[in-house]
Amino acid sequence: MNRILIIEDDMTINSLLRSIIEKSGYTADSAYNGADGLTMCMHEDYSLILLDLMLPEKSGEDIIKELRRINTTPIIVLSAKDETQNRIELLRLGADDYITKPFDIDEVLLRIQAVLRRTAQQETNEIVFREFVIKTDSKRVFINDEELVCTATEYAILELLMKNPAKIFSKRTLYEIIMGEDYLQEDNTMNVHISNLRKKIAAHTDNKYIETVYGMGYRLIK
């Protein structure tokens, strides 16, 4: 059974999350400050961590940094901060997802399910999505058992989208995550890579996979 740690100093929010999570069939533990939360992470085996950022004794950012030195336990950040740059930095630190407070409890449960599902797939070194199979260990992509030959950047885009099938990525966010540098001005790089990737996919299937969400960015078509 999946075991989830909730690190949240607001006792009401912590209690609510724990109650809902346990009613959904998971087991849950609670920590109310960063120091205790980190200690529990170090000594117990968790399937996923729900992590607030503004914690007494040790911040959520510091917990992510320390945990990523020793393990890959999935982390979903809960925070009142909603700046794009803040989210990008947390993803770079090693967070797996980000939910802005105040949050909808149904969304939290869906995000938990999605992250746990991705983790299970990654443990087999495969990501499976409709006709696609991505071999994450060898960085190879297959559509209906035919190999899709990608550049390194195209592969990184496809892997990111398929690890986050419900998420819309802006051109800026894609650029900063994939390229690993700040997006300083209007740049057509991601548009070109997406266009090339679509053409390669179209050579193997009539089904569409990458959707442009007008004014927002790109996401997978389920």
mmCIF file of C-alpha atoms in Angstrom:
data_model
loop_
_atom_site.group_PDB
_atom_site.id
_atom_site.type_symbol
_atom_site.label_atom_id
_atom_site.label_comp_id
_atom_site.label_asym_id
_atom_site.label_seq_id
_atom_site.Cartn_x
_atom_site.Cartn_y
_atom_site.Cartn_z
ATOM 1 C CA MET A 1 0.000 0.000 0.000
ATOM 2 C CA ASN A 2 1.267 3.482 -0.856
ATOM 3 C CA ARG A 3 2.386 5.483 2.162
ATOM 4 C CA ILE A 4 2.302 9.295 2.016
ATOM 5 C CA LEU A 5 3.997 11.829 4.279
ATOM 6 C CA ILE A 6 2.326 15.218 4.752
ATOM 7 C CA ILE A 7 4.729 17.962 5.872
ATOM 8 C CA GLU A 8 2.488 20.934 6.662
ATOM 9 C CA ASP A 9 2.613 23.185 9.722
ATOM 10 C CA ASP A 10 -1.045 24.245 9.513
ATOM 11 C CA MET A 11 -2.661 21.563 11.657
ATOM 12 C CA THR A 12 -6.105 22.021 10.119
ATOM 13 C CA ILE A 13 -4.811 21.590 6.555
ATOM 14 C CA ASN A 14 -2.594 18.692 7.613
ATOM 15 C CA SER A 15 -5.484 16.924 9.313
ATOM 16 C CA LEU A 16 -7.796 17.493 6.332
ATOM 17 C CA LEU A 17 -5.260 16.127 3.860
ATOM 18 C CA ARG A 18 -4.538 13.113 6.026
ATOM 19 C CA SER A 19 -8.216 12.303 6.431
ATOM 20 C CA ILE A 20 -8.955 12.534 2.711
ATOM 21 C CA ILE A 21 -5.837 10.585 1.743
ATOM 22 C CA GLU A 22 -6.637 7.752 4.150
ATOM 23 C CA LYS A 23 -10.254 7.628 2.956
ATOM 24 C CA SER A 24 -8.863 7.182 -0.560
ATOM 25 C CA GLY A 25 -7.077 3.994 0.435
ATOM 26 C CA TYR A 26 -3.575 5.244 1.219
ATOM 27 C CA THR A 27 -1.760 5.297 4.538
ATOM 28 C CA ALA A 28 -0.517 8.680 5.751
ATOM 29 C CA ASP A 29 1.821 10.195 8.327
ATOM 30 C CA SER A 30 2.044 13.833 9.404
ATOM 31 C CA ALA A 31 4.890 16.188 10.260
ATOM 32 C CA TYR A 32 4.327 19.774 11.408
ATOM 33 C CA ASN A 33 7.768 21.325 10.901
ATOM 34 C CA GLY A 34 10.586 20.939 8.419
ATOM 35 C CA ALA A 35 13.105 19.338 10.768
ATOM 36 C CA ASP A 36 10.748 16.551 11.852
ATOM 37 C CA GLY A 37 9.595 16.055 8.275
ATOM 38 C CA LEU A 38 13.141 15.616 7.005
ATOM 39 C CA THR A 39 13.975 13.171 9.802
ATOM 40 C CA MET A 40 10.927 11.070 8.955
ATOM 41 C CA CYS A 41 11.900 11.080 5.272
ATOM 42 C CA MET A 42 15.382 9.886 6.133
ATOM 43 C CA HIS A 43 14.262 7.011 8.370
ATOM 44 C CA GLU A 44 10.992 5.841 6.825
ATOM 45 C CA ASP A 45 10.025 4.581 3.366
ATOM 46 C CA TYR A 46 7.396 6.750 1.682
ATOM 47 C CA SER A 47 5.774 6.470 -1.739
ATOM 48 C CA LEU A 48 5.189 10.228 -1.942
ATOM 49 C CA ILE A 49 5.664 13.439 0.056
ATOM 50 C CA LEU A 50 3.231 16.368 0.196
ATOM 51 C CA LEU A 51 5.411 19.327 1.141
ATOM 52 C CA ASP A 52 4.545 22.852 2.242
ATOM 53 C CA LEU A 53 7.255 25.456 1.570
ATOM 54 C CA MET A 54 6.808 27.874 4.477
ATOM 55 C CA LEU A 55 7.734 25.618 7.383
ATOM 56 C CA PRO A 56 9.244 26.300 10.808
ATOM 57 C CA GLU A 57 12.788 25.054 11.538
ATOM 58 C CA LYS A 58 13.577 24.045 7.941
ATOM 59 C CA SER A 59 12.082 25.321 4.683
ATOM 60 C CA GLY A 60 10.508 23.155 2.031
ATOM 61 C CA GLU A 61 13.201 24.182 -0.465
ATOM 62 C CA ASP A 62 15.924 22.981 1.919
ATOM 63 C CA ILE A 63 14.109 19.678 2.415
ATOM 64 C CA ILE A 64 13.980 19.096 -1.355
ATOM 65 C CA LYS A 65 17.706 19.857 -1.706
ATOM 66 C CA GLU A 66 18.684 17.480 1.092
ATOM 67 C CA LEU A 67 16.362 14.687 0.000
ATOM 68 C CA ARG A 68 17.512 14.775 -3.613
ATOM 69 C CA ARG A 69 21.051 14.005 -2.494
ATOM 70 C CA ILE A 70 19.990 10.592 -1.250
ATOM 71 C CA ASN A 71 16.666 9.496 -2.788
ATOM 72 C CA THR A 72 14.095 10.044 -5.529
ATOM 73 C CA THR A 73 10.880 9.861 -3.490
ATOM 74 C CA PRO A 74 8.242 11.865 -5.430
ATOM 75 C CA ILE A 75 7.497 15.298 -3.946
ATOM 76 C CA ILE A 76 4.378 17.399 -4.553
ATOM 77 C CA VAL A 77 4.802 20.953 -3.301
ATOM 78 C CA LEU A 78 1.886 22.813 -1.699
ATOM 79 C CA SER A 79 2.426 26.556 -1.645
ATOM 80 C CA ALA A 80 0.673 29.913 -1.642
ATOM 81 C CA LYS A 81 3.418 31.188 -3.962
ATOM 82 C CA ASP A 82 2.234 31.186 -7.573
ATOM 83 C CA GLU A 83 5.021 32.852 -9.539
ATOM 84 C CA THR A 84 6.095 30.949 -12.648
ATOM 85 C CA GLN A 85 9.764 31.407 -11.809
ATOM 86 C CA ASN A 86 9.213 29.943 -8.358
ATOM 87 C CA ARG A 87 7.576 26.842 -9.851
ATOM 88 C CA ILE A 88 10.398 26.402 -12.336
ATOM 89 C CA GLU A 89 13.043 26.651 -9.628
ATOM 90 C CA LEU A 90 11.234 24.027 -7.537
ATOM 91 C CA LEU A 91 11.069 21.652 -10.519
ATOM 92 C CA ARG A 92 14.775 22.207 -11.064
ATOM 93 C CA LEU A 93 15.461 21.438 -7.408
ATOM 94 C CA GLY A 94 13.681 18.114 -7.797
ATOM 95 C CA ALA A 95 9.979 18.607 -7.034
ATOM 96 C CA ASP A 96 7.694 16.420 -9.161
ATOM 97 C CA ASP A 97 4.592 18.617 -9.111
ATOM 98 C CA TYR A 98 3.287 21.883 -7.682
ATOM 99 C CA ILE A 99 -0.160 22.785 -6.317
ATOM 100 C CA THR A 100 -1.064 26.348 -5.413
ATOM 101 C CA LYS A 101 -2.978 27.142 -2.220
ATOM 102 C CA PRO A 102 -5.891 27.401 -1.730
ATOM 103 C CA PHE A 103 -6.339 24.060 -3.462
ATOM 104 C CA ASP A 104 -9.231 21.802 -4.400
ATOM 105 C CA ILE A 105 -8.959 18.500 -2.549
ATOM 106 C CA ASP A 106 -10.066 16.544 -5.620
ATOM 107 C CA GLU A 107 -7.192 18.097 -7.568
ATOM 108 C CA VAL A 108 -4.745 17.045 -4.849
ATOM 109 C CA LEU A 109 -5.970 13.442 -5.058
ATOM 110 C CA LEU A 110 -5.727 13.449 -8.855
ATOM 111 C CA ARG A 111 -2.182 14.827 -8.709
ATOM 112 C CA ILE A 112 -1.226 12.174 -6.143
ATOM 113 C CA GLN A 113 -2.627 9.425 -8.365
ATOM 114 C CA ALA A 114 -0.840 10.829 -11.433
ATOM 115 C CA VAL A 115 2.551 11.093 -9.703
ATOM 116 C CA LEU A 116 2.281 7.601 -8.200
ATOM 117 C CA ARG A 117 1.307 6.213 -11.604
ATOM 118 C CA ARG A 118 4.300 7.894 -13.261
ATOM 119 C CA THR A 119 6.585 6.577 -10.535
ATOM 120 C CA ALA A 120 5.371 3.016 -11.113
ATOM 121 C CA GLN A 121 6.060 3.394 -14.832
ATOM 122 C CA GLN A 122 9.512 4.861 -14.247
ATOM 123 C CA GLU A 123 10.454 1.947 -12.025
ATOM 124 C CA THR A 124 10.092 -0.296 -15.075
ATOM 125 C CA ASN A 125 12.120 2.196 -17.157
ATOM 126 C CA GLU A 126 9.140 2.711 -19.446
ATOM 127 C CA ILE A 127 6.545 5.392 -20.006
ATOM 128 C CA VAL A 128 3.485 4.096 -21.837
ATOM 129 C CA PHE A 129 0.999 6.528 -23.376
ATOM 130 C CA ARG A 130 -1.536 5.406 -25.968
ATOM 131 C CA GLU A 131 0.563 4.132 -28.929
ATOM 132 C CA PHE A 132 3.824 5.375 -27.403
ATOM 133 C CA VAL A 133 6.428 3.515 -25.377
ATOM 134 C CA ILE A 134 9.408 5.511 -24.111
ATOM 135 C CA LYS A 135 12.432 3.558 -22.865
ATOM 136 C CA THR A 136 13.854 5.992 -20.338
ATOM 137 C CA ASP A 137 17.027 4.001 -19.733
ATOM 138 C CA SER A 138 18.065 3.964 -23.402
ATOM 139 C CA LYS A 139 16.276 7.221 -24.386
ATOM 140 C CA ARG A 140 14.441 5.496 -27.238
ATOM 141 C CA VAL A 141 10.879 6.138 -28.396
ATOM 142 C CA PHE A 142 8.528 3.698 -30.122
ATOM 143 C CA ILE A 143 5.130 4.155 -31.769
ATOM 144 C CA ASN A 144 3.295 0.876 -32.410
ATOM 145 C CA ASP A 145 6.660 -0.914 -32.128
ATOM 146 C CA GLU A 146 8.265 1.375 -34.730
ATOM 147 C CA GLU A 147 11.144 3.510 -33.488
ATOM 148 C CA LEU A 148 10.703 7.284 -33.590
ATOM 149 C CA VAL A 149 14.134 8.799 -34.169
ATOM 150 C CA CYS A 150 14.412 11.985 -32.092
ATOM 151 C CA THR A 151 17.030 14.576 -31.347
ATOM 152 C CA ALA A 152 18.017 14.927 -27.698
ATOM 153 C CA THR A 153 15.838 18.026 -27.350
ATOM 154 C CA GLU A 154 12.834 16.390 -29.031
ATOM 155 C CA TYR A 155 13.191 13.395 -26.726
ATOM 156 C CA ALA A 156 13.370 15.647 -23.647
ATOM 157 C CA ILE A 157 10.190 17.492 -24.705
ATOM 158 C CA LEU A 158 8.306 14.256 -25.353
ATOM 159 C CA GLU A 159 9.423 12.671 -22.086
ATOM 160 C CA LEU A 160 8.435 15.774 -20.091
ATOM 161 C CA LEU A 161 4.981 15.939 -21.704
ATOM 162 C CA MET A 162 4.341 12.247 -21.174
ATOM 163 C CA LYS A 163 5.393 12.390 -17.541
ATOM 164 C CA ASN A 164 2.850 15.207 -17.083
ATOM 165 C CA PRO A 165 -0.053 14.262 -19.382
ATOM 166 C CA ALA A 166 -2.593 16.687 -17.918
ATOM 167 C CA LYS A 167 -0.263 19.673 -17.632
ATOM 168 C CA ILE A 168 -0.023 22.647 -19.989
ATOM 169 C CA PHE A 169 3.542 23.880 -20.496
ATOM 170 C CA SER A 170 4.093 27.409 -21.723
ATOM 171 C CA LYS A 171 6.790 28.014 -24.323
ATOM 172 C CA ARG A 172 8.821 29.813 -21.650
ATOM 173 C CA THR A 173 8.507 26.961 -19.159
ATOM 174 C CA LEU A 174 9.420 24.342 -21.758
ATOM 175 C CA TYR A 175 12.453 26.352 -22.787
ATOM 176 C CA GLU A 176 13.720 26.850 -19.246
ATOM 177 C CA ILE A 177 13.208 23.213 -18.196
ATOM 178 C CA ILE A 178 14.528 21.615 -21.387
ATOM 179 C CA MET A 179 17.314 24.039 -22.228
ATOM 180 C CA GLY A 180 18.303 24.682 -18.612
ATOM 181 C CA GLU A 181 18.652 28.428 -19.014
ATOM 182 C CA ASP A 182 16.538 31.537 -18.530
ATOM 183 C CA TYR A 183 14.081 32.541 -21.224
ATOM 184 C CA LEU A 184 15.088 36.177 -21.671
ATOM 185 C CA GLN A 185 13.219 37.202 -24.813
ATOM 186 C CA GLU A 186 10.742 36.010 -27.412
ATOM 187 C CA ASP A 187 12.286 32.874 -28.858
ATOM 188 C CA ASN A 188 11.006 30.489 -31.534
ATOM 189 C CA THR A 189 13.192 27.553 -30.501
ATOM 190 C CA MET A 190 10.456 25.503 -28.800
ATOM 191 C CA ASN A 191 7.994 26.129 -31.650
ATOM 192 C CA VAL A 192 10.492 24.690 -34.129
ATOM 193 C CA HIS A 193 11.204 21.614 -31.989
ATOM 194 C CA ILE A 194 7.478 20.983 -31.450
ATOM 195 C CA SER A 195 6.807 21.350 -35.184
ATOM 196 C CA ASN A 196 9.564 18.882 -36.051
ATOM 197 C CA LEU A 197 8.334 16.449 -33.428
ATOM 198 C CA ARG A 198 4.780 16.600 -34.780
ATOM 199 C CA LYS A 199 6.035 15.848 -38.311
ATOM 200 C CA LYS A 200 7.977 12.828 -37.091
ATOM 201 C CA ILE A 201 4.983 11.512 -35.138
ATOM 202 C CA ALA A 202 2.723 12.030 -38.191
ATOM 203 C CA ALA A 203 4.981 9.727 -40.207
ATOM 204 C CA HIS A 204 4.057 6.857 -37.844
ATOM 205 C CA THR A 205 0.415 7.503 -36.948
ATOM 206 C CA ASP A 206 -2.617 9.548 -37.979
ATOM 207 C CA ASN A 207 -3.396 10.284 -34.329
ATOM 208 C CA LYS A 208 -2.541 13.711 -32.949
ATOM 209 C CA TYR A 209 -0.546 13.921 -29.749
ATOM 210 C CA ILE A 210 0.709 17.427 -29.031
ATOM 211 C CA GLU A 211 -1.972 20.082 -28.668
ATOM 212 C CA THR A 212 -1.454 23.831 -28.824
ATOM 213 C CA VAL A 213 -3.589 25.511 -26.163
ATOM 214 C CA TYR A 214 -4.044 29.031 -27.491
ATOM 215 C CA GLY A 215 -2.424 31.675 -25.324
ATOM 216 C CA MET A 216 -1.162 29.078 -22.826
ATOM 217 C CA GLY A 217 1.209 26.550 -24.352
ATOM 218 C CA TYR A 218 1.362 22.846 -25.174
ATOM 219 C CA ARG A 219 0.015 19.629 -23.702
ATOM 220 C CA LEU A 220 -0.605 16.031 -24.680
ATOM 221 C CA ILE A 221 -3.893 15.049 -26.259
ATOM 222 C CA LYS A 222 -5.363 12.206 -24.233
#
